Short mmCIF file of C-alpha atoms and ligand atoms in Angstrom, two decimals:
data_model
loop_
_atom_site.label_atom_id
_atom_site.label_comp_id
_atom_site.label_asym_id
_atom_site.label_seq_id
_atom_site.Cartn_x
_atom_site.Cartn_y
_atom_site.Cartn_z
CA MET A 272 106.50 64.55 -101.06
CA ARG A 273 106.05 64.22 -97.33
CA VAL A 274 107.88 66.68 -95.09
CA ARG A 275 108.29 66.67 -91.31
CA LEU A 276 110.08 69.43 -89.42
CA LEU A 277 111.82 67.40 -86.74
CA GLY A 278 113.33 70.42 -84.98
CA THR A 279 113.12 74.19 -85.42
CA ALA A 280 115.69 75.77 -83.04
CA ALA A 281 119.19 77.06 -83.66
CA GLY A 282 122.21 75.54 -81.91
CA GLY A 283 121.51 74.94 -78.22
CA GLY A 284 117.75 74.53 -78.68
CA LEU A 285 115.07 76.44 -76.82
CA PRO A 286 115.38 76.64 -73.90
CA GLN A 287 119.15 76.11 -73.93
CA TRP A 288 120.31 73.97 -71.00
CA ASN A 289 122.75 76.55 -69.57
CA CYS A 290 120.96 79.75 -70.51
CA ALA A 291 118.93 82.07 -68.29
CA CYS A 292 118.35 84.75 -70.95
CA ASP A 293 114.88 86.31 -71.27
CA GLY A 294 114.01 84.12 -74.24
CA CYS A 295 114.96 80.87 -72.48
CA ALA A 296 113.21 82.00 -69.29
CA ARG A 297 110.05 82.85 -71.31
CA ALA A 298 110.22 79.47 -73.04
CA ARG A 299 110.55 77.64 -69.69
CA ALA A 300 107.62 79.58 -68.24
CA ALA A 301 105.46 78.96 -71.32
CA GLY A 302 106.45 75.30 -71.64
CA VAL A 303 107.86 75.95 -75.12
CA ASN A 304 110.42 73.40 -76.27
CA ARG A 305 112.17 73.57 -79.62
CA THR A 306 114.78 70.99 -80.58
CA GLN A 307 117.58 71.79 -83.00
CA ASP A 308 116.92 72.34 -86.71
CA CYS A 309 116.39 69.17 -88.75
CA VAL A 310 113.90 68.16 -91.49
CA ALA A 311 112.83 64.77 -92.86
CA VAL A 312 111.56 64.29 -96.44
CA SER A 313 110.20 61.35 -98.40
CA GLY A 314 108.89 60.81 -101.92
CA ASP A 315 107.08 57.53 -101.28
CA GLY A 316 106.61 57.44 -97.49
CA ARG A 317 108.97 54.46 -97.31
CA ALA A 318 112.45 55.92 -97.96
CA TRP A 319 113.22 59.02 -95.87
CA PHE A 320 116.11 61.47 -95.98
CA LEU A 321 117.18 63.97 -93.37
CA LEU A 322 118.14 67.54 -94.12
CA ASN A 323 120.87 67.91 -91.49
CA ALA A 324 121.45 65.71 -88.45
CA SER A 325 120.70 67.58 -85.25
CA PRO A 326 122.18 66.78 -81.83
CA ASP A 327 118.57 65.98 -80.77
CA LEU A 328 118.12 63.35 -83.46
CA ARG A 329 117.39 60.36 -81.24
CA THR A 330 114.47 62.16 -79.56
CA GLN A 331 113.28 63.62 -82.87
CA LEU A 332 113.22 60.20 -84.58
CA ALA A 333 111.40 58.65 -81.63
CA ALA A 334 108.72 61.37 -81.93
CA ALA A 335 108.20 60.74 -85.66
CA PRO A 336 105.90 57.78 -86.42
CA GLU A 337 106.85 58.06 -90.12
CA LEU A 338 110.42 57.14 -89.23
CA ALA A 339 109.67 54.18 -86.98
CA PRO A 340 111.73 51.07 -87.75
CA GLY A 341 110.39 47.91 -89.36
CA PRO A 342 109.11 45.63 -90.72
CA GLY A 343 112.36 43.69 -90.20
CA ARG A 344 114.00 43.92 -86.78
CA ARG A 345 116.69 46.37 -87.97
CA ASP A 346 114.92 47.87 -90.98
CA THR A 347 114.71 51.64 -91.01
CA PRO A 348 113.15 53.98 -93.57
CA LEU A 349 116.11 56.35 -93.03
CA ARG A 350 118.38 56.24 -96.07
CA GLY A 351 120.68 59.21 -95.73
CA VAL A 352 121.41 62.79 -94.73
CA LEU A 353 121.82 65.92 -96.87
CA LEU A 354 124.00 68.39 -95.00
CA SER A 355 123.56 72.11 -95.49
CA THR A 356 126.61 72.93 -93.36
CA ALA A 357 129.25 71.17 -91.26
CA GLU A 358 128.21 73.14 -88.13
CA LEU A 359 127.96 71.05 -84.98
CA ASP A 360 124.22 71.74 -84.64
CA HIS A 361 123.76 70.16 -88.09
CA THR A 362 126.19 67.25 -87.80
CA LEU A 363 126.41 65.99 -84.21
CA GLY A 364 123.37 63.77 -84.82
CA LEU A 365 125.34 61.77 -87.37
CA LEU A 366 126.99 59.93 -84.49
CA THR A 367 123.52 58.94 -83.25
CA LEU A 368 122.97 57.13 -86.56
CA ARG A 369 125.91 54.75 -86.07
CA GLU A 370 123.54 51.79 -85.48
CA ALA A 371 122.26 52.03 -89.08
CA SER A 372 123.39 49.20 -91.33
CA ALA A 373 124.12 51.71 -94.10
CA LEU A 374 123.92 55.46 -94.55
CA THR A 375 124.56 57.90 -97.39
CA LEU A 376 125.87 61.35 -96.61
CA TYR A 377 125.52 64.25 -99.06
CA GLY A 378 127.25 67.60 -98.72
CA SER A 379 129.63 69.99 -100.41
CA SER A 380 133.19 68.72 -100.77
CA CYS A 381 134.54 71.12 -98.13
CA VAL A 382 131.81 70.05 -95.68
CA LEU A 383 132.62 66.38 -96.33
CA ASP A 384 136.35 67.16 -95.95
CA ALA A 385 135.73 68.86 -92.58
CA LEU A 386 133.94 65.70 -91.45
CA ALA A 387 137.03 63.67 -92.30
CA GLY A 388 139.44 66.21 -90.74
CA PRO A 389 138.92 68.43 -87.71
CA PHE A 390 135.58 66.75 -86.83
CA PRO A 391 136.28 63.18 -87.93
CA VAL A 392 132.71 61.85 -88.02
CA ARG A 393 133.22 59.99 -91.28
CA PRO A 394 136.13 57.77 -90.19
CA LEU A 395 134.40 57.25 -86.84
CA LEU A 396 131.08 56.25 -88.43
CA ALA A 397 132.80 54.04 -90.97
CA ARG A 398 133.84 51.78 -88.08
CA TYR A 399 130.17 51.23 -87.14
CA THR A 400 128.19 51.35 -90.38
CA THR A 401 128.57 51.18 -94.15
CA LEU A 402 128.99 54.84 -94.98
CA HIS A 403 128.65 56.23 -98.48
CA CYS A 404 129.52 59.88 -99.10
CA ALA A 405 128.64 61.93 -102.16
CA ALA A 406 129.67 65.48 -102.91
CA VAL A 407 126.84 67.59 -104.27
CA GLY A 408 127.72 70.05 -107.02
CA GLY A 409 125.23 72.11 -108.99
CA GLY A 410 123.47 69.11 -110.57
CA GLU A 411 120.43 67.15 -109.41
CA ILE A 412 120.84 64.03 -107.33
CA ASP A 413 118.32 61.17 -107.34
CA LEU A 414 117.16 60.01 -103.93
CA ASP A 415 115.66 56.61 -103.17
CA GLY A 416 111.86 56.98 -103.05
CA GLY A 417 111.68 59.27 -106.08
CA LEU A 418 112.80 62.69 -104.84
CA ARG A 419 115.41 64.77 -106.66
CA ALA A 420 117.61 67.31 -104.85
CA ARG A 421 119.78 70.20 -105.97
CA ALA A 422 122.15 72.27 -103.83
CA LEU A 423 122.95 75.96 -104.12
CA THR A 424 125.91 77.51 -102.31
CA VAL A 425 124.57 80.46 -100.32
CA GLY A 426 127.48 81.21 -98.01
CA SER A 427 131.13 80.59 -97.17
CA LYS A 428 131.13 80.79 -93.36
CA ARG A 429 133.12 77.94 -91.87
CA PRO A 430 132.29 76.31 -88.55
CA ARG A 431 134.52 77.61 -85.74
CA TYR A 432 136.34 74.25 -85.55
CA ALA A 433 137.13 74.41 -89.29
CA GLU A 434 138.81 77.81 -89.40
CA GLY A 435 141.65 77.88 -91.94
CA LEU A 436 140.30 75.00 -94.03
CA PRO A 437 140.09 75.70 -97.78
CA GLY A 438 136.91 75.92 -99.85
CA ASP A 439 134.05 78.32 -100.43
CA ASP A 440 130.98 76.07 -100.43
CA TRP A 441 130.41 75.90 -96.68
CA VAL A 442 126.74 76.84 -96.58
CA LEU A 443 124.16 75.30 -98.91
CA ALA A 444 120.45 75.60 -99.54
CA TYR A 445 118.60 72.60 -100.99
CA ARG A 446 115.76 72.42 -103.49
CA VAL A 447 113.98 69.07 -103.16
CA HIS A 448 111.64 68.18 -106.02
CA ASP A 449 109.02 65.44 -106.31
CA PRO A 450 108.64 64.73 -110.05
CA HIS A 451 105.39 62.80 -109.43
CA THR A 452 103.48 65.58 -107.66
CA GLY A 453 105.51 68.56 -108.89
CA GLY A 454 106.01 69.53 -105.23
CA VAL A 455 109.10 71.60 -104.41
CA LEU A 456 110.62 72.25 -100.99
CA VAL A 457 113.47 74.70 -100.47
CA TYR A 458 115.45 74.37 -97.24
CA ALA A 459 117.72 77.26 -96.24
CA PRO A 460 118.25 77.35 -92.47
CA CYS A 461 121.40 79.46 -92.87
CA LEU A 462 121.00 82.22 -95.44
CA PRO A 463 123.37 85.19 -95.32
CA ALA A 464 121.66 87.13 -98.13
CA TRP A 465 118.68 86.86 -100.50
CA SER A 466 120.58 86.59 -103.80
CA SER A 467 119.12 86.36 -107.30
CA ALA A 468 120.29 82.73 -107.41
CA PHE A 469 118.26 82.06 -104.24
CA GLU A 470 115.28 83.87 -105.77
CA GLU A 471 115.58 81.53 -108.76
CA LEU A 472 115.91 78.44 -106.50
CA THR A 473 112.64 79.30 -104.75
CA ALA A 474 110.71 80.37 -107.87
CA ASP A 475 108.50 77.27 -108.08
CA ALA A 476 108.59 76.22 -104.41
CA GLY A 477 105.44 75.14 -102.61
CA CYS A 478 107.27 75.70 -99.33
CA VAL A 479 110.45 77.54 -98.35
CA VAL A 480 111.88 76.62 -94.95
CA LEU A 481 113.91 79.68 -94.20
CA ASP A 482 116.58 81.04 -91.85
CA GLY A 483 114.73 82.45 -88.85
CA THR A 484 117.70 82.53 -86.48
CA PHE A 485 117.23 86.17 -85.53
CA LEU A 486 114.31 88.57 -85.71
CA HIS A 487 116.51 91.68 -85.52
CA ASP A 488 119.96 92.32 -86.97
CA ASP A 489 121.18 93.70 -83.60
CA GLU A 490 119.31 91.09 -81.55
CA LEU A 491 122.35 89.76 -79.69
CA ARG A 492 123.35 93.25 -78.56
CA ARG A 493 119.74 93.98 -77.53
CA SER A 494 119.42 90.80 -75.48
CA THR A 495 122.94 90.21 -74.18
CA GLY A 496 124.61 93.62 -74.48
CA GLY A 497 127.24 92.21 -76.84
CA GLY A 498 127.86 89.96 -79.83
CA GLY A 499 127.90 90.49 -83.57
CA THR A 500 125.04 91.32 -85.88
CA ALA A 501 122.89 88.58 -87.40
CA THR A 502 124.23 89.45 -90.85
CA SER A 503 127.86 89.22 -89.69
CA MET A 504 127.06 85.72 -88.38
CA GLY A 505 125.68 84.58 -91.75
CA HIS A 506 121.99 84.81 -90.84
CA LEU A 507 119.64 87.18 -92.66
CA PRO A 508 117.31 88.47 -89.93
CA ILE A 509 113.54 88.05 -90.24
CA GLU A 510 113.08 91.83 -90.18
CA VAL A 511 115.01 91.92 -93.47
CA SER A 512 113.80 88.71 -95.15
CA GLU A 513 110.11 88.93 -94.32
CA PRO A 514 109.42 92.10 -96.34
CA LEU A 515 111.22 90.42 -99.27
CA LEU A 516 108.98 87.36 -99.33
CA PRO A 517 107.51 87.35 -102.78
CA ARG A 518 103.74 87.42 -102.61
CA ARG A 519 103.16 84.09 -104.26
CA PRO A 520 99.90 82.71 -102.90
CA ALA A 521 101.02 79.15 -103.65
CA THR A 522 104.22 79.41 -101.58
CA ARG A 523 104.36 78.85 -97.82
CA TYR A 524 107.30 80.37 -95.98
CA MET A 525 108.31 78.83 -92.66
CA TYR A 526 111.04 80.10 -90.35
CA THR A 527 113.33 77.58 -88.66
CA HIS A 528 116.72 77.51 -86.85
CA LEU A 529 115.19 79.95 -84.33
CA ASN A 530 117.68 81.26 -81.80
CA ASN A 531 116.80 81.49 -78.12
CA THR A 532 117.09 85.30 -78.32
CA ASN A 533 114.42 85.46 -81.05
CA PRO A 534 111.01 86.60 -79.64
CA ALA A 535 109.27 84.88 -82.59
CA ALA A 536 110.53 81.52 -81.30
CA VAL A 537 108.29 81.72 -78.22
CA ALA A 538 105.49 83.80 -79.76
CA GLY A 539 105.19 81.38 -82.71
CA THR A 540 104.50 84.25 -85.07
CA THR A 541 106.38 86.97 -86.92
CA PRO A 542 105.59 90.70 -86.74
CA ARG A 543 104.16 90.83 -90.28
CA SER A 544 102.70 87.31 -90.13
CA ALA A 545 103.70 86.87 -93.77
CA ALA A 546 105.45 83.66 -92.78
CA GLU A 547 104.80 80.77 -90.41
CA VAL A 548 106.82 79.92 -87.30
CA PRO A 549 106.01 76.21 -87.07
CA ALA A 550 106.43 74.06 -83.99
CA ASP A 551 108.56 70.92 -83.93
CA GLY A 552 106.79 68.02 -85.59
CA ALA A 553 104.93 70.12 -88.18
CA SER A 554 104.15 67.84 -91.13
CA PHE A 555 102.78 68.53 -94.57
CA GLU A 556 102.74 67.30 -98.16
CA LEU A 557 103.92 68.96 -101.34
C1 MLT B 857 125.35 79.02 -86.87
O1 MLT B 857 124.22 78.64 -87.18
O2 MLT B 857 125.75 80.14 -87.21
C2 MLT B 857 126.24 78.11 -86.09
O3 MLT B 857 125.60 76.90 -85.81
C3 MLT B 857 126.72 78.80 -84.86
C4 MLT B 857 127.53 77.90 -83.97
O4 MLT B 857 126.97 76.98 -83.36
O5 MLT B 857 128.73 78.11 -83.82
MN1 MN B 858 123.40 76.84 -86.39
ZN1 ZN B 859 118.80 81.77 -73.70
#
């Protein structure tokens, strides 16, 4: 399995266009640029799938040689998108994909419903491309190119625009498995808590791409003087998750969805250095 981290920042990116906070100022001074969280995976190097569709997708695709179009004039290796949430920072890029001739969208049923309701991406896209949508339950789905994916519900936090909508499966983690190599990737950019089900999902992972939104639980209050805790916003802070990382020598842990208040986003390292803080474009095989 080939994996490319297209973007590693939380909503707004780093630096955020309208933000003069210390983190954004440090990023500007250091020339650090992180685009919004998005991952590309492929089993055969020819058919690629996105994990989420970031608002920065056009730039991210242009920077990824693996995802270049061809050989036909409108051929693309991009087959579809697996959504972990319906949040705008994970779905706005879907509109960028309207030029595709066909696209398959995977997500929980409440996420897919939100994208037909208050944020009507699906009916919009269906006017431009042949759109297939598939709800992911607990079972494995087969992806073109040989990968298999399974979703685990890890949270129930709705996007702000979807308040009041029914359903519990608003936040998913994905386990992507390559049956040919045995490689396993777990992708969990929004993880409210490290449950036993999540422990089981990651048991045989070669790499876990993990929620690194905040370093500290009270980071927003520290940096802005207000705002809720990381945990109350559905993001397990690094200071809590990093000590929990099981010491499995074969597993790499990488933090993504880094918020502009997170000092690790500019430093590129965590306090314990038990996990990696990769830059945009990091690529590896599993
Ligand atoms: C989140 O990750 O919690 C959301 O993307 C926050 C938001 O943009 O409203
Ligand atoms: Mn987000
Ligand atoms: Zn900022």
